[in-house]
């Protein structure tokens, strides 16, 4: 099986590595770069637990080959906040109780972040649409939507 | 899931490669169908050709009154096309209801066409727009009407060494509208149980229908197709209540999508009528300046 040398940027850091043809971006993020935030759920693009941001758009990392990530900029949950300095979305998810088992949370937060970058004041319908790639079987979505609204409001406030 | 990957630098390299390798090669763009087929259905591949980076095949441009959509245009690219979408809302409606946003960001127009399936949301829209598919190989370029290109379920008329390069359809002008609606078993992330797309070309002064095309995701079998009896019941008539009712009544004569695990044949016919009626009523409102 052939190998390819790829260079890509993950969370503002440049990486060059050799990947196998059939490795998915998800496998490389989790197993090679030790970024365990993106989750391996269904492996077929249905559950959305593996959602990451590639060049400003959310994608399912389980459907993307690692070779397709060459020369691209990738953002994962590890890049948007740290334990010391949480992103407003991360704080809002905690505040509103939007995290239960946590499996979908990284993907939910990335989908929400991606939405708020282009639409800082989304309607509830727009939030529902934006996170519809990601399944959550715990919360019933209510608290997740509330958390995104709360973070959006906080982020708008801090921009003034 | 194990295979080799080939990464052509441009379209010519791609065409050269697939001309030489006659079998065991799968083009890989969005991956939304190919990975599923490998992971879920156990499809085995020797080699995939990654074409996702061939940006020259990703465009939506209007030239000589023709909308030209590159095969590697992502479904979500239709969300930012004001020039086209003001009239052809169908394209945006497909983008908004296509899988989830992450899948719409990956899935491509070419991939959706080559799926040749009743769950490929673009197909009823392209049938209603009477689109053409531009196919290129190392040796030649040919054009096929979309309905001729869809041979049967899962089987597009893609010949050895050929790729889908572009889809083309008439650019919208005043009085031309196209919409898309679908219904499934959930509110999001669903495959269409029934979907319909209608195109209509109206004389806005008289509200007379000049041209009408109506397509469903599954008409007689599990393949997308056009409802020609409905179409002819609309043409040359004023778009008004009675005409719409009559046109919809024709649907029972030509719509016979079979029962399956999603819905019964009776349900599908009823849903098809309702979705079509909504769309035609909406056209009527627009014709009256609503």
CSV table of C-alpha atoms in Angstrom, one decimal:
chain,number,residue,atom,x,y,z
A,1,UNK,CA,0.0,0.0,0.0
A,2,UNK,CA,1.4,3.4,-1.0
A,3,UNK,CA,2.3,6.1,1.4
A,4,UNK,CA,2.1,9.8,0.9
A,5,UNK,CA,3.9,12.7,2.5
A,6,UNK,CA,1.5,15.4,3.5
A,7,UNK,CA,1.9,18.8,5.1
A,8,UNK,CA,-1.1,20.4,6.9
A,9,UNK,CA,-1.9,22.8,9.6
A,10,UNK,CA,-3.7,21.6,12.7
A,11,UNK,CA,-4.7,24.2,15.3
A,12,UNK,CA,-2.2,26.7,13.8
A,13,UNK,CA,0.6,24.2,14.0
A,14,UNK,CA,2.2,22.8,10.8
A,15,UNK,CA,2.7,19.1,10.6
A,16,UNK,CA,4.4,17.0,8.0
A,17,UNK,CA,3.9,13.2,8.1
A,18,UNK,CA,3.7,10.1,6.0
A,19,UNK,CA,0.2,8.7,5.8
A,20,UNK,CA,-1.1,5.6,4.1
A,21,UNK,CA,-3.6,5.9,1.3
A,22,UNK,CA,-6.5,4.5,3.1
A,23,UNK,CA,-6.0,6.4,6.4
A,24,UNK,CA,-8.8,8.8,7.2
A,25,UNK,CA,-8.2,12.2,8.6
A,26,UNK,CA,-9.9,11.0,11.8
A,27,UNK,CA,-7.4,8.2,12.3
A,28,UNK,CA,-4.5,10.6,11.7
A,29,UNK,CA,-5.8,13.2,14.1
A,30,UNK,CA,-6.6,10.6,16.8
A,31,UNK,CA,-3.8,8.1,16.5
A,32,UNK,CA,-0.9,10.0,15.0
A,33,UNK,CA,-1.4,13.5,16.5
A,34,UNK,CA,-3.0,12.3,19.7
A,35,UNK,CA,-5.9,14.7,19.3
A,36,UNK,CA,-8.8,12.6,20.8
A,37,UNK,CA,-11.4,15.3,20.7
A,38,UNK,CA,-12.9,14.2,17.3
A,39,UNK,CA,-14.7,10.9,18.0
A,40,UNK,CA,-15.1,7.8,16.0
A,41,UNK,CA,-18.8,7.0,16.1
A,42,UNK,CA,-20.4,5.4,13.1
A,43,UNK,CA,-17.5,5.8,10.6
A,44,UNK,CA,-20.0,6.5,7.8
A,45,UNK,CA,-20.8,10.2,8.1
A,46,UNK,CA,-24.1,9.7,10.0
A,47,UNK,CA,-23.5,10.6,13.6
A,48,UNK,CA,-21.2,13.6,13.2
A,49,UNK,CA,-19.1,12.9,16.3
A,50,UNK,CA,-16.0,13.3,14.2
A,51,UNK,CA,-16.8,16.8,12.8
A,52,UNK,CA,-13.8,19.1,12.5
A,53,UNK,CA,-13.4,22.4,10.6
A,54,UNK,CA,-11.3,22.2,7.4
A,55,UNK,CA,-10.6,25.5,5.6
A,56,UNK,CA,-13.5,27.2,7.4
A,57,UNK,CA,-16.1,24.5,6.7
A,58,UNK,CA,-17.3,21.7,8.9
A,59,UNK,CA,-16.6,18.2,7.6
A,60,UNK,CA,-16.9,14.6,8.8
A,61,UNK,CA,-13.3,13.6,9.5
A,62,UNK,CA,-14.3,9.9,9.1
A,63,UNK,CA,-15.2,10.4,5.5
A,64,UNK,CA,-12.1,12.4,4.5
A,65,UNK,CA,-8.9,10.7,3.6
A,66,UNK,CA,-5.7,12.0,5.3
A,67,UNK,CA,-4.2,12.7,1.8
A,68,UNK,CA,-7.1,15.0,1.1
A,69,UNK,CA,-6.0,17.1,4.1
A,70,UNK,CA,-2.7,18.1,2.5
A,71,UNK,CA,-2.1,21.9,2.4
A,72,UNK,CA,-5.3,22.5,4.4
A,73,UNK,CA,-6.0,24.2,7.7
A,74,UNK,CA,-7.7,22.1,10.3
A,75,UNK,CA,-9.3,23.1,13.5
A,76,UNK,CA,-10.2,20.6,16.2
A,77,UNK,CA,-11.7,21.2,19.7
A,78,UNK,CA,-8.2,21.1,21.1
A,79,UNK,CA,-7.4,24.3,19.2
A,80,UNK,CA,-10.3,26.5,20.3
A,81,UNK,CA,-9.7,26.8,24.0
A,82,UNK,CA,-7.7,25.4,26.8
A,83,UNK,CA,-8.5,24.3,30.4
A,84,UNK,CA,-7.2,27.7,31.6
A,85,UNK,CA,-8.8,29.7,28.9
A,86,UNK,CA,-12.0,28.2,27.7
A,87,UNK,CA,-13.8,29.4,24.6
A,88,UNK,CA,-17.1,31.2,25.3
A,89,UNK,CA,-18.9,28.2,23.8
A,90,UNK,CA,-17.2,25.8,26.1
A,91,UNK,CA,-18.1,27.9,29.1
A,92,UNK,CA,-21.7,28.2,27.9
A,93,UNK,CA,-22.0,24.4,27.4
A,94,UNK,CA,-20.8,23.9,31.0
A,95,UNK,CA,-23.0,26.7,32.4
A,96,UNK,CA,-26.2,25.5,30.6
A,97,UNK,CA,-25.6,21.8,31.4
A,98,UNK,CA,-25.4,21.1,27.6
A,99,UNK,CA,-22.9,18.2,28.2
A,100,UNK,CA,-24.0,14.8,29.4
A,101,UNK,CA,-21.9,11.9,28.1
A,102,UNK,CA,-19.8,14.4,26.2
A,103,UNK,CA,-19.3,12.2,23.1
A,104,UNK,CA,-20.9,14.7,20.7
A,105,UNK,CA,-19.7,17.8,22.5
A,106,UNK,CA,-16.5,18.6,20.6
A,107,UNK,CA,-18.4,18.3,17.3
A,108,UNK,CA,-21.3,20.4,18.6
A,109,UNK,CA,-19.0,23.1,19.7
A,110,UNK,CA,-17.1,23.2,16.4
A,111,UNK,CA,-20.3,23.3,14.4
A,112,UNK,CA,-21.5,26.1,16.6
A,113,UNK,CA,-18.3,28.0,16.4
A,114,UNK,CA,-18.3,27.7,12.6
A,115,UNK,CA,-21.9,29.1,12.6
A,116,UNK,CA,-21.2,32.0,14.8
A,117,UNK,CA,-18.2,33.1,12.7
A,118,UNK,CA,-20.4,33.8,9.8
A,119,UNK,CA,-23.6,34.5,11.7
A,120,UNK,CA,-23.0,36.1,15.1
A,121,UNK,CA,-26.8,36.4,15.9
A,122,UNK,CA,-28.4,33.2,14.6
A,123,UNK,CA,-32.1,32.3,15.0
A,124,UNK,CA,-33.0,29.1,16.8
A,125,UNK,CA,-33.8,27.6,13.4
A,126,UNK,CA,-30.4,28.5,12.1
A,127,UNK,CA,-28.7,27.0,15.1
A,128,UNK,CA,-30.7,23.8,14.7
A,129,UNK,CA,-29.8,23.6,11.0
A,130,UNK,CA,-26.1,24.3,11.8
A,131,UNK,CA,-25.8,21.5,14.3
A,132,UNK,CA,-27.9,19.1,12.4
A,133,UNK,CA,-24.8,17.1,11.3
A,134,UNK,CA,-24.2,16.0,14.8
A,135,UNK,CA,-26.4,13.6,16.7
A,136,UNK,CA,-26.8,13.8,20.5
A,137,UNK,CA,-28.6,11.0,22.2
A,138,UNK,CA,-28.5,12.5,25.8
A,139,UNK,CA,-29.7,16.1,25.9
A,140,UNK,CA,-32.6,16.3,23.5
A,141,UNK,CA,-30.7,19.3,22.1
A,142,UNK,CA,-32.6,21.9,24.2
A,143,UNK,CA,-29.7,22.7,26.4
A,144,UNK,CA,-27.2,22.6,23.6
A,145,UNK,CA,-29.2,25.2,21.7
A,146,UNK,CA,-29.6,27.3,24.8
A,147,UNK,CA,-25.8,27.2,25.3
A,148,UNK,CA,-25.1,28.3,21.8
A,149,UNK,CA,-27.6,31.2,22.2
A,150,UNK,CA,-25.9,32.2,25.4
A,151,UNK,CA,-22.4,32.0,24.0
A,152,UNK,CA,-23.5,34.0,20.9
A,153,UNK,CA,-24.9,36.7,23.1
A,154,UNK,CA,-21.7,36.8,25.2
A,155,UNK,CA,-19.5,36.9,22.1
A,156,UNK,CA,-21.6,39.7,20.6
A,157,UNK,CA,-21.3,41.7,23.9
A,158,UNK,CA,-17.5,41.4,24.0
A,159,UNK,CA,-17.2,42.5,20.4
A,160,UNK,CA,-18.8,45.9,21.1
B,1,UNK,CA,-10.7,-0.3,4.4
B,2,UNK,CA,-7.3,-0.6,2.5
B,3,UNK,CA,-6.4,0.7,-0.9
B,4,UNK,CA,-3.9,2.6,-2.8
B,5,UNK,CA,-4.5,6.2,-3.7
B,6,UNK,CA,-3.5,8.2,-6.7
B,7,UNK,CA,-3.4,12.0,-6.6
B,8,UNK,CA,-3.5,13.5,-10.1
B,9,UNK,CA,-2.2,17.0,-10.4
B,10,UNK,CA,-4.7,18.1,-12.9
B,11,UNK,CA,-7.6,16.9,-15.1
B,12,UNK,CA,-5.3,15.6,-17.9
B,13,UNK,CA,-3.3,13.4,-15.5
B,14,UNK,CA,-6.6,12.1,-14.1
B,15,UNK,CA,-7.9,11.2,-17.6
B,16,UNK,CA,-4.6,9.6,-18.5
B,17,UNK,CA,-4.6,7.5,-15.4
B,18,UNK,CA,-8.2,6.2,-15.7
B,19,UNK,CA,-7.6,5.5,-19.4
B,20,UNK,CA,-4.8,3.1,-18.6
B,21,UNK,CA,-6.4,1.5,-15.6
B,22,UNK,CA,-9.6,-0.1,-16.8
B,23,UNK,CA,-11.0,-1.5,-13.6
B,24,UNK,CA,-10.7,-1.5,-9.8
B,25,UNK,CA,-10.4,2.3,-9.8
B,26,UNK,CA,-12.9,4.6,-8.0
B,27,UNK,CA,-12.9,8.3,-8.2
B,28,UNK,CA,-13.0,9.8,-4.7
B,29,UNK,CA,-14.3,13.4,-4.2
B,30,UNK,CA,-16.5,14.0,-1.2
B,31,UNK,CA,-16.2,10.5,0.0
B,32,UNK,CA,-19.7,10.5,1.4
B,33,UNK,CA,-20.8,7.6,-0.8
B,34,UNK,CA,-17.5,5.7,-1.3
B,35,UNK,CA,-16.5,5.5,2.4
B,36,UNK,CA,-20.1,4.4,3.3
B,37,UNK,CA,-19.9,1.7,0.6
B,38,UNK,CA,-16.6,0.4,1.9
B,39,UNK,CA,-17.4,0.6,5.6
B,40,UNK,CA,-21.0,-0.5,5.6
B,41,UNK,CA,-21.4,-2.6,2.5
B,42,UNK,CA,-17.9,-4.1,2.4
B,43,UNK,CA,-17.0,-2.8,-1.0
B,44,UNK,CA,-13.4,-3.5,-1.8
B,45,UNK,CA,-11.3,-1.2,-3.9
B,46,UNK,CA,-7.7,-1.6,-5.2
B,47,UNK,CA,-7.2,2.1,-5.9
B,48,UNK,CA,-9.0,5.4,-5.3
B,49,UNK,CA,-8.2,8.5,-7.3
B,50,UNK,CA,-8.5,11.5,-5.1
B,51,UNK,CA,-9.9,14.3,-7.2
B,52,UNK,CA,-11.2,16.5,-4.4
B,53,UNK,CA,-8.5,19.1,-5.0
B,54,UNK,CA,-9.0,19.7,-8.7
B,55,UNK,CA,-10.4,23.2,-8.2
B,56,UNK,CA,-10.8,23.8,-12.0
B,57,UNK,CA,-13.8,21.4,-11.8
B,58,UNK,CA,-15.4,23.4,-9.1
B,59,UNK,CA,-17.4,26.4,-10.3
B,60,UNK,CA,-20.8,27.8,-10.8
B,61,UNK,CA,-20.7,30.3,-13.7
B,62,UNK,CA,-23.3,31.8,-16.1
B,63,UNK,CA,-22.1,32.2,-19.7
B,64,UNK,CA,-24.1,32.6,-22.9
B,65,UNK,CA,-27.3,32.1,-20.9
B,66,UNK,CA,-26.2,28.8,-19.6
B,67,UNK,CA,-25.4,27.9,-16.0
B,68,UNK,CA,-22.3,25.8,-15.9
B,69,UNK,CA,-21.7,23.8,-12.7
B,70,UNK,CA,-18.4,22.0,-12.3
B,71,UNK,CA,-18.5,18.4,-11.2
B,72,UNK,CA,-16.5,19.1,-8.0
B,73,UNK,CA,-18.8,21.8,-6.9
B,74,UNK,CA,-19.9,21.0,-3.4
B,75,UNK,CA,-23.6,20.8,-2.7
B,76,UNK,CA,-23.2,23.6,-0.1
B,77,UNK,CA,-21.7,25.9,-2.8
B,78,UNK,CA,-25.3,26.4,-4.0
B,79,UNK,CA,-26.0,28.4,-0.9
B,80,UNK,CA,-24.0,31.4,-2.2
B,81,UNK,CA,-25.3,31.8,-5.7
B,82,UNK,CA,-27.6,34.9,-5.6
B,83,UNK,CA,-27.6,35.3,-9.4
B,84,UNK,CA,-29.0,31.9,-9.9
B,85,UNK,CA,-30.9,31.2,-6.8
B,86,UNK,CA,-33.3,34.1,-6.9
B,87,UNK,CA,-35.2,32.2,-9.5
B,88,UNK,CA,-33.9,28.7,-9.0
B,89,UNK,CA,-34.6,28.3,-5.4
B,90,UNK,CA,-34.4,24.6,-5.9
B,91,UNK,CA,-30.7,24.6,-5.8
B,92,UNK,CA,-30.6,26.3,-2.4
B,93,UNK,CA,-33.4,24.1,-1.1
B,94,UNK,CA,-31.3,21.0,-2.0
B,95,UNK,CA,-28.3,22.5,-0.3
B,96,UNK,CA,-30.3,23.3,2.9
B,97,UNK,CA,-31.9,19.9,3.2
B,98,UNK,CA,-29.0,17.7,2.0
B,99,UNK,CA,-27.7,15.4,4.7
B,100,UNK,CA,-26.3,17.6,7.4
B,101,UNK,CA,-24.2,20.7,6.6
B,102,UNK,CA,-21.0,18.8,7.0
B,103,UNK,CA,-22.0,16.3,4.4
B,104,UNK,CA,-23.2,19.1,2.1
B,105,UNK,CA,-19.8,20.6,2.5
B,106,UNK,CA,-18.1,17.4,1.2
B,107,UNK,CA,-20.6,15.9,-1.3
B,108,UNK,CA,-20.2,16.9,-4.9
B,109,UNK,CA,-22.5,17.5,-7.8
B,110,UNK,CA,-20.7,14.9,-9.9
B,111,UNK,CA,-20.9,12.3,-7.1
B,112,UNK,CA,-24.6,12.9,-6.6
B,113,UNK,CA,-25.3,12.5,-10.3
B,114,UNK,CA,-23.2,9.3,-10.6
B,115,UNK,CA,-25.1,7.8,-7.6
B,116,UNK,CA,-28.1,7.6,-10.0
B,117,UNK,CA,-30.4,6.9,-7.2
B,118,UNK,CA,-33.8,8.0,-5.8
B,119,UNK,CA,-32.0,9.5,-2.8
B,120,UNK,CA,-29.8,11.8,-4.8
B,121,UNK,CA,-31.5,15.1,-4.2
B,122,UNK,CA,-30.1,17.0,-7.1
B,123,UNK,CA,-31.5,14.6,-9.7
B,124,UNK,CA,-35.1,15.7,-9.7
B,125,UNK,CA,-33.9,19.3,-9.8
B,126,UNK,CA,-31.6,18.7,-12.8
B,127,UNK,CA,-34.3,16.7,-14.5
B,128,UNK,CA,-36.8,19.6,-14.1
B,129,UNK,CA,-34.1,22.0,-15.4
B,130,UNK,CA,-33.6,19.7,-18.4
B,131,UNK,CA,-29.9,19.7,-17.6
B,132,UNK,CA,-27.1,18.3,-19.7
B,133,UNK,CA,-24.1,16.4,-18.4
B,134,UNK,CA,-20.7,17.1,-20.0
B,135,UNK,CA,-18.5,13.9,-20.1
B,136,UNK,CA,-14.9,14.0,-20.8
B,137,UNK,CA,-12.3,11.3,-21.6
B,138,UNK,CA,-8.8,11.5,-23.0
B,139,UNK,CA,-10.3,11.0,-26.5
B,140,UNK,CA,-13.4,13.1,-26.6
B,141,UNK,CA,-16.0,15.2,-24.9
B,142,UNK,CA,-19.7,14.3,-25.2
B,143,UNK,CA,-22.9,15.8,-23.9
B,144,UNK,CA,-25.8,13.7,-22.6
B,145,UNK,CA,-29.2,14.7,-21.4
B,146,UNK,CA,-29.5,14.0,-17.7
B,147,UNK,CA,-32.4,11.6,-18.2
B,148,UNK,CA,-30.4,9.6,-20.8
B,149,UNK,CA,-27.4,9.6,-18.5
B,150,UNK,CA,-29.4,7.9,-15.7
B,151,UNK,CA,-29.6,4.3,-17.1
B,152,UNK,CA,-30.9,2.5,-14.0
B,153,UNK,CA,-30.5,2.6,-10.3
B,154,UNK,CA,-26.8,3.0,-9.4
B,155,UNK,CA,-25.9,2.8,-13.1
B,156,UNK,CA,-25.0,6.1,-14.9
B,157,UNK,CA,-24.0,6.0,-18.5
B,158,UNK,CA,-20.4,6.6,-17.7
B,159,UNK,CA,-18.1,4.9,-20.2
B,160,UNK,CA,-14.6,3.6,-19.8
B,161,UNK,CA,-12.1,6.4,-19.2
B,162,UNK,CA,-14.8,9.1,-18.8
B,163,UNK,CA,-15.5,11.6,-16.0
B,164,UNK,CA,-18.4,13.9,-15.4
B,165,UNK,CA,-16.9,17.3,-16.0
B,166,UNK,CA,-19.8,19.7,-15.8
B,167,UNK,CA,-23.6,20.0,-15.6
B,168,UNK,CA,-25.3,22.7,-17.7
B,169,UNK,CA,-28.8,24.1,-17.7
B,170,UNK,CA,-30.6,27.2,-19.0
B,171,UNK,CA,-29.9,30.4,-17.0
B,172,UNK,CA,-32.9,31.8,-15.3
B,173,UNK,CA,-34.8,34.7,-16.8
B,174,UNK,CA,-37.8,36.7,-15.6
B,175,UNK,CA,-40.8,34.3,-15.2
B,176,UNK,CA,-38.6,31.2,-14.8
B,177,UNK,CA,-38.8,29.4,-11.4
B,178,UNK,CA,-37.6,26.2,-10.0
B,179,UNK,CA,-38.2,24.8,-6.5
B,180,UNK,CA,-37.5,21.6,-4.6
B,181,UNK,CA,-39.3,19.9,-1.7
B,182,UNK,CA,-38.8,16.6,0.0
B,183,UNK,CA,-40.3,14.6,2.7
B,184,UNK,CA,-38.8,11.8,4.8
B,185,UNK,CA,-39.2,10.0,8.1
B,186,UNK,CA,-37.3,12.5,10.2
B,187,UNK,CA,-37.0,16.3,10.2
B,188,UNK,CA,-33.3,16.4,9.5
B,189,UNK,CA,-30.6,14.1,8.1
B,190,UNK,CA,-33.0,12.1,6.1
B,191,UNK,CA,-33.2,10.4,2.7
B,192,UNK,CA,-36.1,11.5,0.7
B,193,UNK,CA,-39.1,9.2,0.8
B,194,UNK,CA,-40.6,11.5,-1.8
B,195,UNK,CA,-39.1,14.6,-3.4
B,196,UNK,CA,-40.3,16.8,-6.2
B,197,UNK,CA,-38.8,19.6,-8.2
B,198,UNK,CA,-40.8,21.7,-10.7
B,199,UNK,CA,-39.6,24.2,-13.2
B,200,UNK,CA,-41.9,26.6,-14.7
B,201,UNK,CA,-41.6,29.3,-17.3
B,202,UNK,CA,-44.4,31.8,-17.0
B,203,UNK,CA,-45.7,34.8,-18.9
B,204,UNK,CA,-45.9,37.1,-15.9
B,205,UNK,CA,-48.5,39.4,-17.6
B,206,UNK,CA,-51.0,36.7,-18.4
B,207,UNK,CA,-49.8,34.1,-15.9
B,208,UNK,CA,-49.9,31.6,-18.8
B,209,UNK,CA,-47.5,28.7,-18.5
B,210,UNK,CA,-45.1,28.6,-21.4
B,211,UNK,CA,-43.1,25.6,-20.3
B,212,UNK,CA,-43.4,23.2,-17.3
B,213,UNK,CA,-41.3,20.3,-16.2
B,214,UNK,CA,-42.0,18.3,-13.1
B,215,UNK,CA,-39.7,15.6,-11.7
B,216,UNK,CA,-39.8,13.2,-8.8
B,217,UNK,CA,-37.0,11.3,-7.0
B,218,UNK,CA,-38.9,8.1,-7.9
B,219,UNK,CA,-41.7,8.0,-10.4
B,220,UNK,CA,-42.5,4.6,-11.7
B,221,UNK,CA,-39.7,2.6,-10.0
B,222,UNK,CA,-36.9,3.5,-7.8
B,223,UNK,CA,-35.4,6.0,-10.3
B,224,UNK,CA,-35.9,9.7,-10.7
B,225,UNK,CA,-38.2,10.6,-13.6
B,226,UNK,CA,-40.4,13.3,-15.1
B,227,UNK,CA,-44.2,13.4,-14.8
B,228,UNK,CA,-45.1,14.3,-18.4
B,229,UNK,CA,-48.8,14.1,-18.1
B,230,UNK,CA,-48.7,16.6,-15.3
B,231,UNK,CA,-46.5,18.8,-17.4
B,232,UNK,CA,-48.8,18.8,-20.4
B,233,UNK,CA,-51.8,19.6,-18.2
B,234,UNK,CA,-50.0,22.8,-17.2
B,235,UNK,CA,-48.6,24.1,-20.5
B,236,UNK,CA,-50.5,26.9,-22.3
B,237,UNK,CA,-52.8,27.2,-19.3
B,238,UNK,CA,-53.1,30.1,-16.9
B,239,UNK,CA,-51.6,29.1,-13.6
B,240,UNK,CA,-54.7,29.1,-11.4
B,241,UNK,CA,-56.5,26.9,-8.9
B,242,UNK,CA,-58.5,24.7,-11.3
B,243,UNK,CA,-55.6,24.1,-13.6
B,244,UNK,CA,-53.3,23.1,-10.7
B,245,UNK,CA,-56.0,20.7,-9.4
B,246,UNK,CA,-56.4,19.1,-12.8
B,247,UNK,CA,-52.6,18.7,-13.3
B,248,UNK,CA,-52.2,17.1,-9.9
B,249,UNK,CA,-55.0,14.6,-10.6
B,250,UNK,CA,-53.0,13.4,-13.6
B,251,UNK,CA,-50.3,12.3,-11.2
B,252,UNK,CA,-52.2,9.1,-10.2
B,253,UNK,CA,-51.9,8.0,-13.9
B,254,UNK,CA,-48.1,8.1,-14.0
B,255,UNK,CA,-46.8,8.0,-10.5
B,256,UNK,CA,-46.3,4.5,-9.2
B,257,UNK,CA,-43.3,4.5,-6.8
B,258,UNK,CA,-43.4,1.2,-5.1
B,259,UNK,CA,-43.9,0.5,-1.4
B,260,UNK,CA,-40.6,0.0,0.6
B,261,UNK,CA,-39.4,0.2,4.1
B,262,UNK,CA,-39.9,4.0,4.2
B,263,UNK,CA,-43.5,4.2,3.1
B,264,UNK,CA,-46.4,2.5,1.2
B,265,UNK,CA,-47.1,3.2,-2.4
B,266,UNK,CA,-50.4,4.9,-1.4
B,267,UNK,CA,-48.6,7.2,1.0
B,268,UNK,CA,-46.0,8.2,-1.5
B,269,UNK,CA,-48.6,9.1,-4.1
B,270,UNK,CA,-50.4,11.2,-1.6
B,271,UNK,CA,-47.2,12.9,-0.4
B,272,UNK,CA,-46.2,13.5,-4.1
B,273,UNK,CA,-49.5,15.3,-4.7
B,274,UNK,CA,-49.2,17.5,-1.6
B,275,UNK,CA,-45.6,18.5,-2.3
B,276,UNK,CA,-46.4,19.3,-5.9
B,277,UNK,CA,-49.5,21.2,-5.0
B,278,UNK,CA,-47.5,23.3,-2.5
B,279,UNK,CA,-44.9,24.1,-5.1
B,280,UNK,CA,-47.4,25.0,-7.9
B,281,UNK,CA,-49.4,27.2,-5.5
B,282,UNK,CA,-46.2,29.0,-4.6
B,283,UNK,CA,-45.5,29.6,-8.3
B,284,UNK,CA,-49.0,30.9,-8.6
B,285,UNK,CA,-48.5,33.4,-5.7
B,286,UNK,CA,-45.3,34.5,-7.3
B,287,UNK,CA,-47.0,35.0,-10.7
B,288,UNK,CA,-49.5,37.2,-9.0
B,289,UNK,CA,-46.7,39.2,-7.5
B,290,UNK,CA,-47.1,37.6,-4.0
